[in-house]
Coordinates of C-alpha atoms in Angstrom, one line a residue:
Chain A
M51 CA 5.7 15.2 -27.3
D52 CA 5.2 11.4 -27.0
R53 CA 8.3 11.2 -24.7
S54 CA 6.9 13.8 -22.4
I55 CA 3.6 12.0 -22.0
R56 CA 5.5 8.8 -21.2
R57 CA 7.6 10.5 -18.7
L58 CA 4.3 11.9 -17.2
V59 CA 2.6 8.9 -17.2
F60 CA 5.7 7.0 -15.5
C61 CA 5.8 9.8 -13.0
L62 CA 2.2 9.8 -12.3
T63 CA 2.2 5.9 -11.7
G64 CA 5.2 6.2 -9.4
L65 CA 3.4 8.8 -7.4
A66 CA 0.4 6.8 -7.2
T67 CA 2.2 3.9 -6.0
A68 CA 4.1 5.7 -3.1
A69 CA 0.7 7.5 -2.1
L70 CA -1.3 4.3 -2.0
A71 CA 1.7 2.4 -0.2
T72 CA 2.4 5.0 2.4
P73 CA -0.3 4.5 4.8
A74 CA 0.3 0.8 5.1
A75 CA 4.0 1.5 5.4
V76 CA 3.4 3.8 8.0
E77 CA 1.1 1.5 9.9
T78 CA 3.6 -1.3 9.7
L79 CA 6.4 1.1 11.0
Q80 CA 4.3 2.1 14.0
T81 CA 3.4 -1.6 14.7
F82 CA 7.2 -2.6 14.8
R83 CA 7.7 0.3 17.2
G84 CA 4.8 -0.7 19.3
A85 CA 3.6 3.1 18.7
R86 CA 0.4 2.2 17.2
K87 CA -2.7 4.1 18.9
D88 CA -5.2 2.1 20.7
W89 CA -7.7 2.0 18.0
T90 CA -10.3 0.0 20.4
A91 CA -10.9 3.2 21.9
V92 CA -12.5 4.4 18.7
V93 CA -14.2 0.9 17.6
P94 CA -14.2 -1.3 20.6
T95 CA -14.2 -5.0 20.6
I96 CA -16.2 -7.9 22.3
S97 CA -15.0 -11.3 22.7
A98 CA -17.3 -14.1 21.1
A99 CA -17.5 -15.5 24.5
N100 CA -18.7 -12.5 26.0
V101 CA -21.3 -12.1 23.2
V102 CA -22.5 -15.6 23.7
E103 CA -22.9 -15.1 27.5
M104 CA -25.1 -11.7 26.8
I105 CA -27.5 -13.8 24.3
R106 CA -27.6 -16.5 27.0
D107 CA -28.4 -13.6 29.7
G108 CA -31.1 -12.4 27.4
K109 CA -29.4 -9.2 26.5
K110 CA -30.2 -7.9 22.9
V111 CA -27.4 -8.5 20.5
V112 CA -27.8 -7.7 16.8
F113 CA -25.2 -8.9 14.3
V114 CA -25.1 -7.3 11.0
D115 CA -23.6 -9.1 8.3
V116 CA -22.0 -6.6 5.8
R117 CA -21.0 -9.3 3.3
E118 CA -22.7 -10.2 -0.2
S119 CA -25.9 -12.4 -0.5
A120 CA -24.2 -15.4 -1.9
E121 CA -21.6 -15.2 1.1
F122 CA -24.4 -14.6 3.8
D123 CA -26.5 -17.6 2.2
E124 CA -23.2 -19.9 2.6
F125 CA -22.9 -19.2 6.3
H126 CA -24.0 -16.6 8.8
I127 CA -24.1 -16.0 12.6
P128 CA -27.6 -17.0 13.5
G129 CA -29.9 -14.2 13.9
A130 CA -27.7 -11.7 12.0
V131 CA -29.3 -9.0 9.8
H132 CA -27.9 -8.9 6.4
S133 CA -26.9 -5.4 4.9
P134 CA -24.1 -5.3 2.4
V135 CA -21.4 -2.5 3.6
R136 CA -22.6 -0.4 0.7
D137 CA -26.2 -0.3 1.8
I138 CA -25.3 0.5 5.5
D139 CA -26.2 4.1 5.0
G140 CA -29.8 3.3 4.4
L141 CA -30.1 0.5 7.1
D142 CA -33.1 1.2 9.5
L143 CA -31.4 2.1 12.7
D144 CA -34.7 1.8 15.1
D145 CA -34.3 -1.5 16.0
L146 CA -30.5 -1.2 16.5
K147 CA -30.5 1.8 18.7
G148 CA -32.3 -0.3 21.2
A149 CA -29.7 -3.1 21.3
D150 CA -27.3 -3.7 24.0
V151 CA -24.6 -4.2 21.5
V152 CA -24.6 -4.1 17.5
V153 CA -21.7 -6.2 16.1
P154 CA -21.2 -5.6 12.1
Y155 CA -19.1 -8.4 10.9
C156 CA -17.7 -9.9 7.7
L157 CA -15.0 -12.6 7.1
K158 CA -12.1 -10.9 8.8
D159 CA -14.0 -7.4 9.5
F160 CA -12.1 -5.6 6.8
R161 CA -15.8 -4.6 5.4
G162 CA -16.8 -5.1 8.9
C163 CA -14.9 -2.3 10.3
E164 CA -16.2 -0.1 7.5
G165 CA -19.8 -0.8 8.6
A166 CA -19.1 -0.2 12.1
K167 CA -17.4 3.0 11.3
T168 CA -20.5 4.0 9.3
L169 CA -23.0 3.1 12.0
Q170 CA -20.9 5.3 14.3
A171 CA -21.1 8.3 12.1
R172 CA -24.8 7.7 11.9
G173 CA -25.2 8.1 15.6
L174 CA -25.0 4.7 17.1
D175 CA -22.7 4.6 20.1
N176 CA -23.3 0.6 20.9
V177 CA -21.0 -0.8 17.9
A178 CA -18.3 -3.2 18.5
L179 CA -16.4 -5.6 16.6
I180 CA -15.7 -9.5 17.4
Q181 CA -12.5 -9.7 19.0
G182 CA -10.0 -11.4 16.7
F183 CA -12.0 -10.3 13.9
G184 CA -15.0 -11.5 11.7
I185 CA -16.8 -14.8 11.2
K186 CA -13.8 -16.7 10.9
T187 CA -13.2 -16.1 14.4
W188 CA -16.5 -17.0 15.4
K189 CA -16.3 -20.4 13.4
K190 CA -12.8 -20.8 15.0
A191 CA -14.5 -20.7 18.4
H192 CA -16.6 -23.8 17.2
L193 CA -19.7 -21.6 17.4
P194 CA -22.6 -22.6 15.2
V195 CA -23.5 -20.7 11.8
A196 CA -26.5 -21.0 10.1
G197 CA -26.6 -21.2 6.1
S198 CA -26.1 -23.9 3.4
F199 CA -22.7 -24.9 4.6
S200 CA -24.0 -26.1 8.0
G201 CA -27.7 -26.9 6.7
L202 CA -29.0 -25.3 9.6
T203 CA -31.6 -22.7 9.8
D204 CA -31.4 -19.5 12.1
E205 CA -33.7 -21.1 14.9
R206 CA -31.9 -24.2 14.8
A207 CA -28.4 -22.5 14.8
M208 CA -29.4 -20.3 17.5
D209 CA -30.8 -23.3 19.5
E210 CA -27.3 -24.9 19.4
L211 CA -25.7 -21.5 20.3
L212 CA -27.8 -21.2 23.5
A213 CA -27.3 -24.8 24.4
K214 CA -23.3 -24.5 24.0
A215 CA -23.8 -21.3 26.2
E216 CA -25.7 -23.3 28.8
G217 CA -23.2 -25.7 28.7
A218 CA -20.4 -23.2 29.1
S219 CA -22.0 -21.5 32.2
R220 CA -22.3 -25.0 34.4
Chain B
M29 CA -12.6 17.7 -35.5
T30 CA -8.7 18.3 -35.3
F31 CA -6.3 15.6 -34.2
A32 CA -5.7 17.8 -31.2
A33 CA -9.2 17.9 -30.5
R34 CA -9.6 14.1 -30.6
R35 CA -6.5 13.7 -28.2
A36 CA -8.0 15.8 -25.6
L37 CA -11.3 14.2 -26.0
L38 CA -9.5 10.7 -25.3
A39 CA -7.5 12.1 -22.4
S40 CA -10.7 13.6 -21.0
G41 CA -12.4 10.4 -21.4
L42 CA -9.7 8.5 -19.5
V43 CA -9.7 10.9 -16.7
L44 CA -13.5 10.6 -16.4
L45 CA -13.1 6.6 -16.4
V46 CA -10.4 6.9 -13.8
G47 CA -12.0 9.7 -11.7
T48 CA -15.4 8.3 -11.5
P49 CA -14.9 5.3 -9.5
L50 CA -12.3 7.2 -7.2
V51 CA -14.8 9.8 -6.4
E52 CA -17.5 7.0 -5.4
F53 CA -14.6 5.2 -3.5
A54 CA -13.6 8.4 -1.6
A55 CA -17.3 9.1 -0.8
A56 CA -17.7 5.5 0.7
V57 CA -14.4 5.3 2.8
G58 CA -14.5 8.8 4.0
P59 CA -11.5 11.1 4.5
L60 CA -8.3 9.2 3.5
S61 CA -6.0 10.9 6.2
N62 CA -7.9 9.1 8.8
Y63 CA -6.0 5.9 8.0
L64 CA -2.9 7.4 9.0
R65 CA -4.4 8.3 12.4
G66 CA -4.2 4.8 13.6
D67 CA -8.1 4.8 14.3
Y68 CA -8.5 1.4 12.6
P69 CA -7.8 -2.2 13.2
P70 CA -4.5 -3.5 11.8
G71 CA -4.2 -3.5 8.3
Q72 CA -7.4 -1.4 7.2
S73 CA -5.3 1.2 5.9
A74 CA -3.7 -1.2 3.5
Y75 CA -6.9 -2.7 2.6
V76 CA -8.5 0.6 1.8
M77 CA -5.5 1.7 -0.4
M78 CA -5.5 -1.3 -2.4
R79 CA -8.9 -0.3 -3.8
P80 CA -7.9 2.7 -5.7
A81 CA -4.9 0.9 -7.0
A82 CA -7.2 -1.6 -8.6
L83 CA -9.8 1.0 -9.6
I84 CA -7.0 2.7 -11.7
A85 CA -5.3 -0.5 -13.0
I86 CA -8.4 -1.7 -14.4
V87 CA -9.2 1.4 -16.7
L88 CA -5.4 1.2 -17.9
V89 CA -5.8 -2.7 -18.7
W90 CA -9.2 -1.9 -20.3
F91 CA -7.2 1.1 -22.5
Q92 CA -4.6 -1.5 -23.3
W93 CA -7.3 -3.8 -24.6
I94 CA -8.7 -1.1 -26.8
V95 CA -5.2 -0.3 -28.0
G96 CA -4.2 -3.7 -28.8
T97 CA -7.2 -4.5 -30.7
L98 CA -8.1 -1.0 -32.6
G99 CA -4.4 0.4 -32.3
R100 CA -4.1 1.1 -36.1
R101 CA -7.5 2.5 -36.4
L102 CA -6.7 4.6 -33.2
E103 CA -3.5 5.8 -34.7
R104 CA -5.2 7.1 -37.7
W105 CA -8.1 8.6 -35.7
L106 CA -5.4 10.5 -33.4
G107 CA -3.3 11.5 -36.1
V108 CA -0.2 9.6 -34.4
Q109 CA 2.4 7.6 -36.3
T110 CA 2.4 5.0 -33.9
L111 CA 0.6 4.2 -30.4
V112 CA 3.2 1.3 -29.7
P113 CA 5.5 3.4 -27.4
L114 CA 2.4 4.7 -25.3
H115 CA 1.0 1.2 -25.4
R116 CA 4.2 0.0 -23.7
T117 CA 4.3 2.6 -21.2
L118 CA 0.5 2.5 -20.0
G119 CA 1.1 -1.3 -19.9
L120 CA 3.9 -1.1 -17.5
S121 CA 2.1 1.4 -15.3
A122 CA -1.1 -0.9 -15.3
V123 CA 1.5 -3.8 -14.5
A124 CA 2.8 -1.8 -11.6
L125 CA -0.7 -0.8 -10.2
V126 CA -2.0 -4.6 -10.8
L127 CA 0.8 -5.9 -8.8
L128 CA 0.1 -3.2 -6.0
H129 CA -3.3 -4.2 -5.5
P130 CA -2.5 -8.0 -4.3
I131 CA 0.5 -7.0 -2.6
L132 CA -1.4 -4.3 -0.6
F133 CA -4.1 -7.1 0.1
A134 CA -1.8 -9.5 1.3
W135 CA 0.0 -7.0 3.6
S136 CA -3.3 -6.0 5.1
R137 CA -4.2 -9.6 5.8
S138 CA -0.8 -10.4 7.3
L139 CA -1.1 -7.5 9.6
R140 CA -4.6 -8.4 10.7
S141 CA -4.2 -12.1 10.8
G142 CA -0.5 -13.3 10.5
T143 CA 1.9 -13.8 7.8
L144 CA 0.7 -17.0 6.5
E145 CA -2.2 -15.0 5.2
V146 CA 0.0 -13.7 2.6
V147 CA 0.5 -17.1 0.9
R148 CA -3.3 -17.5 1.0
T149 CA -3.5 -14.6 -1.0
F150 CA -1.6 -16.1 -4.1
F151 CA -2.6 -19.6 -4.0
P152 CA -5.7 -21.4 -4.8
P153 CA -8.6 -21.7 -2.1
R154 CA -8.9 -24.7 -0.1
G155 CA -12.8 -24.6 -1.0
E156 CA -13.8 -22.5 1.8
N157 CA -16.5 -20.3 0.3
I158 CA -17.5 -18.3 -2.6
W159 CA -15.7 -15.3 -1.7
E160 CA -12.1 -16.7 -1.7
F161 CA -12.9 -18.7 -4.7
N162 CA -13.8 -15.4 -6.6
L163 CA -10.8 -13.7 -5.0
F164 CA -8.5 -16.4 -6.6
F165 CA -9.7 -15.3 -10.1
G166 CA -7.8 -12.0 -9.3
A167 CA -4.6 -14.2 -8.7
I168 CA -5.1 -16.0 -12.0
G169 CA -5.4 -12.6 -13.9
L170 CA -2.3 -11.5 -12.2
Y171 CA -0.1 -14.5 -13.4
L172 CA -1.7 -14.4 -16.8
V173 CA -0.7 -10.7 -17.2
I174 CA 2.8 -11.3 -16.0
V175 CA 3.4 -13.8 -18.5
A176 CA 1.8 -11.7 -21.4
V177 CA 3.9 -8.7 -20.1
L178 CA 7.1 -10.6 -20.1
A179 CA 6.5 -12.1 -23.8
A180 CA 6.3 -8.7 -24.9
T181 CA 9.3 -7.1 -22.9
L182 CA 11.6 -10.0 -23.0
G183 CA 10.0 -12.6 -25.4
R184 CA 10.5 -10.2 -28.4
R185 CA 14.2 -11.2 -28.4
L186 CA 13.9 -14.9 -27.3
L187 CA 10.8 -15.8 -29.2
P188 CA 10.4 -13.3 -32.4
R189 CA 7.5 -15.1 -33.8
A190 CA 5.6 -16.6 -30.8
W191 CA 5.7 -13.7 -28.5
R192 CA 2.5 -12.2 -29.9
Y193 CA 0.5 -15.4 -29.1
I194 CA 1.7 -15.5 -25.6
H195 CA 1.0 -11.8 -25.4
A196 CA -2.6 -12.6 -26.3
L197 CA -3.0 -14.3 -22.8
N198 CA -3.9 -10.7 -21.9
Y199 CA -7.4 -11.6 -23.2
A200 CA -7.8 -14.4 -20.7
A201 CA -6.4 -12.0 -18.0
I202 CA -9.0 -9.5 -18.7
A203 CA -11.7 -11.8 -18.4
S204 CA -10.4 -13.2 -15.1
V205 CA -9.7 -9.5 -13.8
F206 CA -13.1 -8.4 -14.6
F207 CA -14.9 -11.3 -13.1
H208 CA -12.9 -10.9 -10.2
A209 CA -13.6 -7.2 -9.8
L210 CA -17.3 -7.5 -10.3
S211 CA -17.7 -10.5 -8.0
V212 CA -15.6 -9.4 -4.9
G213 CA -14.9 -5.8 -5.6
S214 CA -15.8 -3.5 -2.7
D215 CA -16.6 -0.7 -4.9
T216 CA -17.6 -2.3 -7.9
R217 CA -21.2 -2.5 -6.5
L218 CA -21.6 1.2 -6.3
P219 CA -23.7 2.2 -8.9
M220 CA -21.8 4.4 -11.1
T221 CA -18.8 2.2 -10.9
H222 CA -20.8 -0.8 -11.6
A223 CA -22.7 0.7 -14.7
L224 CA -19.0 1.9 -16.0
Y225 CA -17.3 -1.4 -15.6
W226 CA -20.2 -3.2 -17.8
L227 CA -19.8 -0.4 -20.2
L228 CA -15.8 -1.1 -20.2
I229 CA -16.4 -4.7 -20.9
A230 CA -19.0 -4.0 -23.7
T231 CA -16.7 -1.6 -25.3
G232 CA -13.9 -4.0 -25.2
A233 CA -15.9 -7.1 -26.4
A234 CA -17.2 -5.1 -29.2
A235 CA -13.6 -4.1 -30.2
T236 CA -12.3 -7.5 -29.8
V237 CA -15.0 -9.0 -32.2
F238 CA -14.5 -6.4 -34.7
R239 CA -10.8 -7.2 -34.7
V240 CA -11.4 -10.9 -35.0
A241 CA -13.9 -10.2 -38.0
T242 CA -11.5 -7.9 -39.9
L243 CA -8.5 -10.6 -39.3
V244 CA -10.7 -13.4 -40.6
R245 CA -11.6 -11.1 -43.7
S246 CA -8.4 -10.3 -44.3
R247 CA -7.0 -13.6 -44.2
R248 CA -9.9 -14.6 -46.7
G249 CA -9.0 -11.8 -49.0
R250 CA -5.4 -12.8 -49.0
A251 CA -6.2 -16.5 -49.5
A252 CA -8.5 -15.5 -52.5
S253 CA -5.9 -13.2 -53.8
E254 CA -3.1 -15.8 -53.7
R255 CA -5.6 -18.3 -55.4
G256 CA -6.2 -15.5 -58.1
D257 CA -2.4 -14.9 -58.6
R258 CA -1.9 -18.6 -58.9
S259 CA -4.4 -19.1 -61.6
A260 CA -3.2 -16.0 -63.4
A261 CA 0.2 -17.2 -63.3
A262 CA -1.0 -20.6 -64.6
L263 CA -3.1 -19.0 -67.5
A264 CA -0.1 -16.7 -68.5
S265 CA 2.2 -19.5 -68.6
A266 CA -0.3 -21.6 -70.7
N267 CA -0.6 -18.6 -73.0
A268 CA 3.1 -18.2 -73.4
S269 CA 3.9 -21.9 -74.3
P270 CA 4.7 -22.6 -78.1
A271 CA 1.4 -24.0 -80.3
R272 CA 1.5 -27.5 -80.6
P273 CA 2.1 -29.0 -84.2
A274 CA -1.1 -29.9 -86.0

């Protein structure tokens, strides 16, 4: 009896491992073959530069930070709305529906992508991810962030962002 | 309650402990078949699949914790001669899933951001942010688990006395892994999973305290009985020695 239970446990473990690794293996194979679908047709992306231009031109861009509170307090895109990814279902969409673009993000958009899909499923059609993924791309582009790391408030960080946008447009 | 009923109860409990977080996870991410269709940015499928690996692994690790601390009592309660073979089997299964979790995470990072991200997953963070710091506790737990399991599998022959002490590194691994799960886990903040994880920690800690108390008591008892034996032996030899002349 004991041996059969152990065999069952080993088989279940093997099956679980294979099942969990399969989607990643399929994706890797598709990537190497160049056969991956264009996922941006489903979740569009927008470059950080385009976003900054839109903000400079007075368009309404709403960032939704889907990370945890401690991460948000460290640094976030100025003006971002904070809503951890598990709370996105309860986020009030009235403000977001009127936006020109809603950009959910996290560090590299693993959680950001989940947030984007949830918002799309809730009926928003103006959702996009940052091209290059996440706030790491934003910081790599030397764009200002608010929070304890930079010591900037949202207002000061936004002023710096607009100043950069003005400088870039000249 | 019969032994068969107790075993069925234990098996049902384990299924519930594994199933509850998996159900919450599935409700949060939607149909898993979507991740085979390529509707997501690169690496998203590996990122999503690493989560159930961790959710199953941590329950197995908790069960190993309980078996390791209360093994003999559990054997009597279940009416089995020994749980050691099951402990070994579940331990290896837990290690397989514990390894799969960071491998899938590193895989997802490399698909999204390039191969160097694989290295970052397994090495200490460079002081970037709290998330990377808390993430690294998972790597610490992984390394401790590997050492502890190697001690139990290979170390029994090489270090017949010392392997148990190295195997006890699992306690530090468990602390590290639960901290990692509660601080960065995507699914551990879902309400039922969160409550369940605290229940696992509380029961494991209670079992450990009980085990330590039992060990201390038995050592004290052994020391006392050794002292008692020695004084009884001394008394017996004093009584047996010939009477001194007047």
